[in-house]
mmCIF file of C-alpha atoms in Angstrom:
data_model
loop_
_atom_site.group_PDB
_atom_site.id
_atom_site.type_symbol
_atom_site.label_atom_id
_atom_site.label_comp_id
_atom_site.label_asym_id
_atom_site.label_seq_id
_atom_site.Cartn_x
_atom_site.Cartn_y
_atom_site.Cartn_z
ATOM 1 C CA UNK A 250 106.449 24.855 210.933
ATOM 2 C CA UNK A 251 108.903 25.003 208.049
ATOM 3 C CA UNK A 252 111.901 22.702 207.809
ATOM 4 C CA UNK A 253 114.263 25.706 207.752
ATOM 5 C CA UNK A 254 114.488 28.224 210.572
ATOM 6 C CA UNK A 255 115.525 31.818 209.870
ATOM 7 C CA UNK A 256 117.655 33.502 212.535
ATOM 8 C CA UNK A 257 118.755 37.119 212.610
ATOM 9 C CA UNK A 258 120.002 39.674 215.112
ATOM 10 C CA UNK A 259 118.259 42.484 216.921
ATOM 11 C CA UNK A 260 119.333 45.200 214.460
ATOM 12 C CA UNK A 261 116.692 44.271 211.876
ATOM 13 C CA UNK A 262 114.110 46.388 213.777
ATOM 14 C CA UNK A 263 111.175 44.794 212.006
ATOM 15 C CA UNK A 264 107.751 45.284 213.572
ATOM 16 C CA UNK A 265 107.075 42.489 216.047
ATOM 17 C CA UNK A 266 104.038 41.225 214.148
ATOM 18 C CA UNK A 267 106.201 40.517 211.083
ATOM 19 C CA UNK A 268 108.747 38.675 213.220
ATOM 20 C CA UNK A 269 106.044 36.460 214.713
ATOM 21 C CA UNK A 270 104.281 35.864 211.392
ATOM 22 C CA UNK A 271 107.562 34.986 209.710
ATOM 23 C CA UNK A 272 108.673 32.569 212.449
ATOM 24 C CA UNK A 273 111.891 34.591 212.704
ATOM 25 C CA UNK A 274 114.296 33.868 215.558
ATOM 26 C CA UNK A 275 116.559 36.513 217.060
ATOM 27 C CA UNK A 276 119.908 36.861 218.818
ATOM 28 C CA UNK A 277 120.380 40.173 220.585
ATOM 29 C CA UNK A 278 123.303 42.567 220.545
ATOM 30 C CA UNK A 279 124.204 44.497 223.695
ATOM 31 C CA UNK A 280 124.247 48.140 224.782
ATOM 32 C CA UNK A 281 126.309 49.504 227.668
ATOM 33 C CA UNK A 282 125.484 53.021 228.858
ATOM 34 C CA UNK A 283 128.289 53.118 231.405
ATOM 35 C CA UNK A 284 126.194 51.875 234.305
ATOM 36 C CA UNK A 285 124.931 48.545 232.991
ATOM 37 C CA UNK A 286 124.999 46.276 229.968
ATOM 38 C CA UNK A 287 121.649 45.263 228.537
ATOM 39 C CA UNK A 288 120.431 43.145 225.690
ATOM 40 C CA UNK A 289 119.021 45.421 223.021
ATOM 41 C CA UNK A 290 115.958 43.194 222.825
ATOM 42 C CA UNK A 291 115.225 44.006 226.499
ATOM 43 C CA UNK A 292 115.123 47.779 225.928
ATOM 44 C CA UNK A 293 111.480 48.587 225.385
ATOM 45 C CA UNK A 294 111.438 52.384 225.577
ATOM 46 C CA UNK A 295 113.492 53.764 222.714
ATOM 47 C CA UNK A 296 112.244 57.289 223.408
ATOM 48 C CA UNK A 297 113.782 57.351 226.877
ATOM 49 C CA UNK A 298 117.047 55.981 225.485
ATOM 50 C CA UNK A 299 117.265 58.730 222.857
ATOM 51 C CA UNK A 300 116.361 61.445 225.363
ATOM 52 C CA UNK A 301 119.272 60.239 227.503
ATOM 53 C CA UNK A 302 121.558 59.947 224.459
ATOM 54 C CA UNK A 303 121.160 63.626 223.623
ATOM 55 C CA UNK A 304 122.461 64.572 227.059
ATOM 56 C CA UNK A 305 125.367 62.114 227.257
ATOM 57 C CA UNK A 306 128.946 63.331 227.035
ATOM 58 C CA UNK A 307 130.163 59.744 226.496
ATOM 59 C CA UNK A 308 128.326 57.614 223.969
ATOM 60 C CA UNK A 309 127.032 54.182 224.972
ATOM 61 C CA UNK A 310 129.085 51.284 223.702
ATOM 62 C CA UNK A 311 127.679 48.306 221.856
ATOM 63 C CA UNK A 312 128.848 44.726 221.548
ATOM 64 C CA UNK A 313 128.075 41.682 219.453
ATOM 65 C CA UNK A 314 126.422 38.494 220.697
ATOM 66 C CA UNK A 315 128.704 35.760 221.980
ATOM 67 C CA UNK A 316 129.077 32.363 220.352
ATOM 68 C CA UNK A 317 127.111 31.032 223.308
ATOM 69 C CA UNK A 318 124.269 33.442 222.588
ATOM 70 C CA UNK A 319 124.015 32.036 219.076
ATOM 71 C CA UNK A 320 124.213 28.434 220.213
ATOM 72 C CA UNK A 321 121.394 29.083 222.695
ATOM 73 C CA UNK A 322 119.184 29.827 219.676
ATOM 74 C CA UNK A 323 120.686 27.384 217.170
ATOM 75 C CA UNK A 324 120.755 24.233 219.300
ATOM 76 C CA UNK A 325 117.015 23.959 220.091
ATOM 77 C CA UNK A 326 116.179 24.577 216.428
ATOM 78 C CA UNK A 327 118.642 21.943 215.246
ATOM 79 C CA UNK A 328 117.433 19.584 217.977
ATOM 80 C CA UNK A 329 113.951 19.912 216.527
ATOM 81 C CA UNK A 330 115.306 18.711 213.171
ATOM 82 C CA UNK A 331 115.482 22.086 211.463
ATOM 83 C CA UNK A 332 118.261 23.488 209.288
ATOM 84 C CA UNK A 333 119.096 27.160 209.807
ATOM 85 C CA UNK A 334 119.714 30.240 207.679
ATOM 86 C CA UNK A 335 121.238 32.971 209.843
ATOM 87 C CA UNK A 336 121.212 36.505 208.378
ATOM 88 C CA UNK A 337 123.054 39.375 210.056
ATOM 89 C CA UNK A 338 124.086 42.993 209.938
ATOM 90 C CA UNK A 339 127.107 43.986 207.927
ATOM 91 C CA UNK A 340 130.410 42.449 208.913
ATOM 92 C CA UNK A 341 131.937 45.786 207.975
ATOM 93 C CA UNK A 342 130.407 47.449 211.041
ATOM 94 C CA UNK A 343 130.067 44.575 213.522
ATOM 95 C CA UNK A 344 131.604 41.226 214.391
ATOM 96 C CA UNK A 345 128.153 39.690 214.823
ATOM 97 C CA UNK A 346 128.262 37.674 211.621
ATOM 98 C CA UNK A 347 131.663 36.227 212.586
ATOM 99 C CA UNK A 348 130.248 35.081 215.932
ATOM 100 C CA UNK A 349 127.440 33.422 213.974
ATOM 101 C CA UNK A 350 129.944 31.624 211.750
ATOM 102 C CA UNK A 351 131.882 30.320 214.726
ATOM 103 C CA UNK A 352 128.696 29.146 216.404
ATOM 104 C CA UNK A 353 127.623 27.423 213.179
ATOM 105 C CA UNK A 354 130.956 25.572 213.063
ATOM 106 C CA UNK A 355 130.511 24.389 216.634
ATOM 107 C CA UNK A 356 126.943 23.283 215.950
ATOM 108 C CA UNK A 357 128.142 21.270 212.945
ATOM 109 C CA UNK A 358 130.454 19.342 215.266
ATOM 110 C CA UNK A 359 127.739 18.708 217.820
ATOM 111 C CA UNK A 360 124.912 17.956 215.388
ATOM 112 C CA UNK A 361 126.532 16.929 212.096
ATOM 113 C CA UNK A 362 123.214 16.123 210.455
ATOM 114 C CA UNK A 363 122.099 19.740 210.475
ATOM 115 C CA UNK A 364 123.131 22.596 208.149
ATOM 116 C CA UNK A 365 123.597 26.251 209.079
ATOM 117 C CA UNK A 366 124.069 28.840 206.336
ATOM 118 C CA UNK A 367 125.324 32.209 207.600
ATOM 119 C CA UNK A 368 124.762 35.307 205.452
ATOM 120 C CA UNK A 369 126.453 38.684 205.813
ATOM 121 C CA UNK A 370 123.714 41.000 204.558
ATOM 122 C CA UNK A 371 126.223 43.877 204.200
ATOM 123 C CA UNK A 372 123.344 46.007 205.485
ATOM 124 C CA UNK A 373 121.805 47.269 208.711
ATOM 125 C CA UNK A 374 118.334 48.164 209.907
ATOM 126 C CA UNK A 375 115.595 48.104 207.301
ATOM 127 C CA UNK A 376 117.870 46.683 204.627
ATOM 128 C CA UNK A 377 118.720 43.749 206.872
ATOM 129 C CA UNK A 378 115.049 43.416 207.794
ATOM 130 C CA UNK A 379 114.018 43.160 204.154
ATOM 131 C CA UNK A 380 116.592 40.434 203.520
ATOM 132 C CA UNK A 381 115.339 38.542 206.570
ATOM 133 C CA UNK A 382 111.751 38.784 205.311
ATOM 134 C CA UNK A 383 112.850 37.436 201.939
ATOM 135 C CA UNK A 384 114.561 34.437 203.542
ATOM 136 C CA UNK A 385 111.571 33.803 205.804
ATOM 137 C CA UNK A 386 109.279 33.884 202.777
ATOM 138 C CA UNK A 387 111.316 31.187 201.072
ATOM 139 C CA UNK A 388 111.242 29.083 204.241
ATOM 140 C CA UNK A 389 107.454 29.391 204.552
ATOM 141 C CA UNK A 390 107.196 28.452 200.892
ATOM 142 C CA UNK A 391 108.858 25.105 201.632
ATOM 143 C CA UNK A 392 112.362 25.829 200.379
ATOM 144 C CA UNK A 393 115.267 23.783 201.654
ATOM 145 C CA UNK A 394 118.227 25.410 203.352
ATOM 146 C CA UNK A 395 119.975 26.076 200.041
ATOM 147 C CA UNK A 396 116.910 27.742 198.512
ATOM 148 C CA UNK A 397 116.265 29.853 201.594
ATOM 149 C CA UNK A 398 119.886 31.001 201.721
ATOM 150 C CA UNK A 399 119.811 31.802 198.019
ATOM 151 C CA UNK A 400 116.681 33.933 198.435
ATOM 152 C CA UNK A 401 118.446 35.854 201.184
ATOM 153 C CA UNK A 402 121.536 36.398 199.037
ATOM 154 C CA UNK A 403 119.381 37.494 196.091
ATOM 155 C CA UNK A 404 117.698 40.080 198.304
ATOM 156 C CA UNK A 405 121.068 41.256 199.601
ATOM 157 C CA UNK A 406 122.265 41.899 196.058
ATOM 158 C CA UNK A 407 119.117 43.841 195.180
ATOM 159 C CA UNK A 408 118.898 45.838 198.387
ATOM 160 C CA UNK A 409 120.110 49.403 198.618
ATOM 161 C CA UNK A 410 119.093 51.922 201.242
ATOM 162 C CA UNK A 411 119.601 55.648 201.667
ATOM 163 C CA UNK A 412 119.478 57.342 205.017
ATOM 164 C CA UNK A 413 119.827 60.939 206.118
ATOM 165 C CA UNK A 414 121.340 61.884 209.467
ATOM 166 C CA UNK A 415 121.360 65.201 211.283
ATOM 167 C CA UNK A 416 125.104 65.061 211.874
ATOM 168 C CA UNK A 417 128.149 62.854 211.328
ATOM 169 C CA UNK A 418 129.247 63.484 214.896
ATOM 170 C CA UNK A 419 127.829 60.259 216.339
ATOM 171 C CA UNK A 420 129.395 58.171 213.569
ATOM 172 C CA UNK A 421 132.707 59.968 214.079
ATOM 173 C CA UNK A 422 132.712 59.437 217.823
ATOM 174 C CA UNK A 423 131.764 55.781 217.404
ATOM 175 C CA UNK A 424 134.479 55.180 214.812
ATOM 176 C CA UNK A 425 132.070 53.962 212.140
ATOM 177 C CA UNK A 426 132.009 56.846 209.710
ATOM 178 C CA UNK A 427 133.419 54.630 206.917
ATOM 179 C CA UNK A 428 133.711 56.185 203.482
ATOM 180 C CA UNK A 429 132.211 59.484 204.690
ATOM 181 C CA UNK A 430 135.448 60.210 206.570
ATOM 182 C CA UNK A 431 136.410 62.890 204.060
ATOM 183 C CA UNK A 432 133.333 64.918 204.990
ATOM 184 C CA UNK A 433 134.363 65.322 208.624
ATOM 185 C CA UNK A 434 136.674 68.235 207.927
ATOM 186 C CA UNK A 435 134.023 70.289 206.168
ATOM 187 C CA UNK A 436 133.299 73.673 207.716
ATOM 188 C CA UNK A 437 129.848 73.668 206.141
ATOM 189 C CA UNK A 438 126.797 72.782 208.137
ATOM 190 C CA UNK A 439 125.652 69.799 206.129
ATOM 191 C CA UNK A 440 122.965 67.157 206.311
ATOM 192 C CA UNK A 441 124.673 63.971 205.094
ATOM 193 C CA UNK A 442 122.874 61.391 202.982
ATOM 194 C CA UNK A 443 124.530 58.008 203.315
ATOM 195 C CA UNK A 444 124.192 54.430 202.160
ATOM 196 C CA UNK A 445 125.668 51.151 203.301
ATOM 197 C CA UNK A 446 127.277 48.401 201.294
ATOM 198 C CA UNK A 447 129.355 46.598 203.894
ATOM 199 C CA UNK A 448 130.499 49.979 205.303
ATOM 200 C CA UNK A 449 128.954 53.430 205.583
ATOM 201 C CA UNK A 450 129.226 55.167 202.210
ATOM 202 C CA UNK A 451 128.706 58.847 201.347
ATOM 203 C CA UNK A 452 125.998 59.675 198.833
ATOM 204 C CA UNK A 453 125.387 63.398 198.956
ATOM 205 C CA UNK A 454 125.744 66.472 201.144
ATOM 206 C CA UNK A 455 122.853 68.919 201.348
ATOM 207 C CA UNK A 456 122.460 72.100 203.364
ATOM 208 C CA UNK A 457 119.071 71.636 205.035
ATOM 209 C CA UNK A 458 116.874 68.961 206.545
ATOM 210 C CA UNK A 459 114.189 69.902 204.033
ATOM 211 C CA UNK A 460 116.471 69.198 201.104
ATOM 212 C CA UNK A 461 117.569 65.900 202.664
ATOM 213 C CA UNK A 462 113.928 64.892 202.942
ATOM 214 C CA UNK A 463 113.329 65.776 199.275
ATOM 215 C CA UNK A 464 116.290 63.627 198.210
ATOM 216 C CA UNK A 465 114.909 60.638 200.123
ATOM 217 C CA UNK A 466 111.618 61.069 198.277
ATOM 218 C CA UNK A 467 113.580 61.226 195.018
ATOM 219 C CA UNK A 468 115.258 57.950 195.975
ATOM 220 C CA UNK A 469 111.912 56.273 196.597
ATOM 221 C CA UNK A 470 110.939 57.317 193.069
ATOM 222 C CA UNK A 471 114.245 56.092 191.632
ATOM 223 C CA UNK A 472 113.748 52.678 193.220
ATOM 224 C CA UNK A 473 110.245 52.569 191.757
ATOM 225 C CA UNK A 474 111.629 53.464 188.335
ATOM 226 C CA UNK A 475 114.112 50.593 188.714
ATOM 227 C CA UNK A 476 111.263 48.094 189.072
ATOM 228 C CA UNK A 477 110.707 47.967 192.822
ATOM 229 C CA UNK A 478 107.052 47.694 193.751
ATOM 230 C CA UNK A 479 107.286 47.762 197.556
ATOM 231 C CA UNK A 480 108.951 50.163 199.969
ATOM 232 C CA UNK A 481 109.762 50.647 203.629
ATOM 233 C CA UNK A 482 110.647 53.505 205.959
ATOM 234 C CA UNK A 483 112.755 53.539 209.111
ATOM 235 C CA UNK A 484 113.620 56.346 211.489
ATOM 236 C CA UNK A 485 115.201 57.222 214.803
ATOM 237 C CA UNK A 486 113.056 59.400 217.054
ATOM 238 C CA UNK A 487 111.482 61.081 214.013
ATOM 239 C CA UNK A 488 107.914 59.774 213.856
ATOM 240 C CA UNK A 489 106.358 62.790 212.180
ATOM 241 C CA UNK A 490 108.879 63.041 209.354
ATOM 242 C CA UNK A 491 108.747 59.270 208.871
ATOM 243 C CA UNK A 492 104.981 59.507 208.406
ATOM 244 C CA UNK A 493 105.476 62.213 205.810
ATOM 245 C CA UNK A 494 107.839 59.879 203.942
ATOM 246 C CA UNK A 495 105.195 57.159 204.131
ATOM 247 C CA UNK A 496 102.693 59.563 202.564
ATOM 248 C CA UNK A 497 105.051 60.252 199.657
ATOM 249 C CA UNK A 498 105.848 56.562 199.266
ATOM 250 C CA UNK A 499 102.150 55.709 199.158
ATOM 251 C CA UNK A 500 101.694 58.158 196.276
ATOM 252 C CA UNK A 501 104.705 56.798 194.375
ATOM 253 C CA UNK A 502 104.031 53.073 194.884
ATOM 254 C CA UNK A 503 100.243 53.093 195.108
ATOM 255 C CA UNK A 504 100.461 50.885 198.190
ATOM 256 C CA UNK A 505 101.117 50.927 201.904
ATOM 257 C CA UNK A 506 104.725 50.392 203.052
ATOM 258 C CA UNK A 507 105.832 46.851 203.799
ATOM 259 C CA UNK A 508 106.861 48.152 207.199
ATOM 260 C CA UNK A 509 107.620 51.309 209.139
ATOM 261 C CA UNK A 510 109.738 51.010 212.251
ATOM 262 C CA UNK A 511 112.106 52.789 214.572
ATOM 263 C CA UNK A 512 115.734 51.746 214.773
ATOM 264 C CA UNK A 513 116.912 50.788 218.232
ATOM 265 C CA UNK A 514 119.802 51.640 220.545
ATOM 266 C CA UNK A 515 122.582 49.569 218.946
ATOM 267 C CA UNK A 516 122.384 51.484 215.670
ATOM 268 C CA UNK A 517 120.984 54.636 217.247
ATOM 269 C CA UNK A 518 123.994 55.013 219.524
ATOM 270 C CA UNK A 519 126.220 55.223 216.439
ATOM 271 C CA UNK A 520 124.146 57.499 214.179
ATOM 272 C CA UNK A 521 122.140 59.586 216.638
ATOM 273 C CA UNK A 522 118.505 60.701 216.759
ATOM 274 C CA UNK A 523 116.816 62.142 213.692
ATOM 275 C CA UNK A 524 117.750 59.504 211.098
ATOM 276 C CA UNK A 525 115.379 58.804 208.226
ATOM 277 C CA UNK A 526 115.907 55.805 205.928
ATOM 278 C CA UNK A 527 114.073 54.541 202.844
ATOM 279 C CA UNK A 528 114.313 51.973 200.110
ATOM 280 C CA UNK A 529 112.322 49.877 197.693
ATOM 281 C CA UNK A 530 112.319 46.161 196.966
ATOM 282 C CA UNK A 531 110.580 43.755 194.620
ATOM 283 C CA UNK A 532 107.597 42.176 196.332
ATOM 284 C CA UNK A 533 108.299 38.830 194.684
ATOM 285 C CA UNK A 534 111.228 38.431 197.077
ATOM 286 C CA UNK A 535 109.057 38.915 200.151
ATOM 287 C CA UNK A 536 106.321 36.366 199.667
ATOM 288 C CA UNK A 537 106.278 32.567 199.391
ATOM 289 C CA UNK A 538 106.373 31.431 195.810
ATOM 290 C CA UNK A 539 107.532 34.862 194.656
#
């Protein structure tokens, strides 16, 4: 067990085997579908959630973890003598990272010998997951809390992700359309390609799903040309198209993806089914000693 524990939130959507192997600890966000509020981490069947989402006239709401939720994870780790690096989804789209900061301040009062470094990844989903893996790698490699936090911040600076959505309607209705606001008035049927750097940012508008897919493949190649030697793919209820992206990524990178996973209800409620997301990263950030 490393001296530094890495904590994140449920919107990383990493495959469970990577979470276990990386000794990564998690605090869950919440989803409320109008009848009940559930921890995202307790929702096992994403397919059923997205089937229901398509038929809903009112979108589910989501909420951040409480300070108490964070302390429930932080305190046992600190009690075991471990410092903590806590890495979370963008503060531009959620108050989760602020809850983490407040919990860290309370922990410092209760256990002054322990350090908690909180990082706003400025990302969501796979981008956040890659940053978490980078921090976990530094922890497994024996880094102290400063070194682990620095690895996470380095990965945050290097990370950039593109994602294509079928429509901006879910983002509009959820109030998280960000810099793509200007596209909402378009009379064209478009397939938006977006990025995130703290908030949702517009990249490009294309006319068809096929063209959006091609542009994501182009982005995988651009990341490779920039020196990335590893890639990942995420999706929402789009397994077949995600596998096609994996096939293209395998050709470009000459390797299997670091991970492929489906994004869950907290993010899915705000962007809708059909999302595809890709990026590349330098493998040296993801492995101890790298």
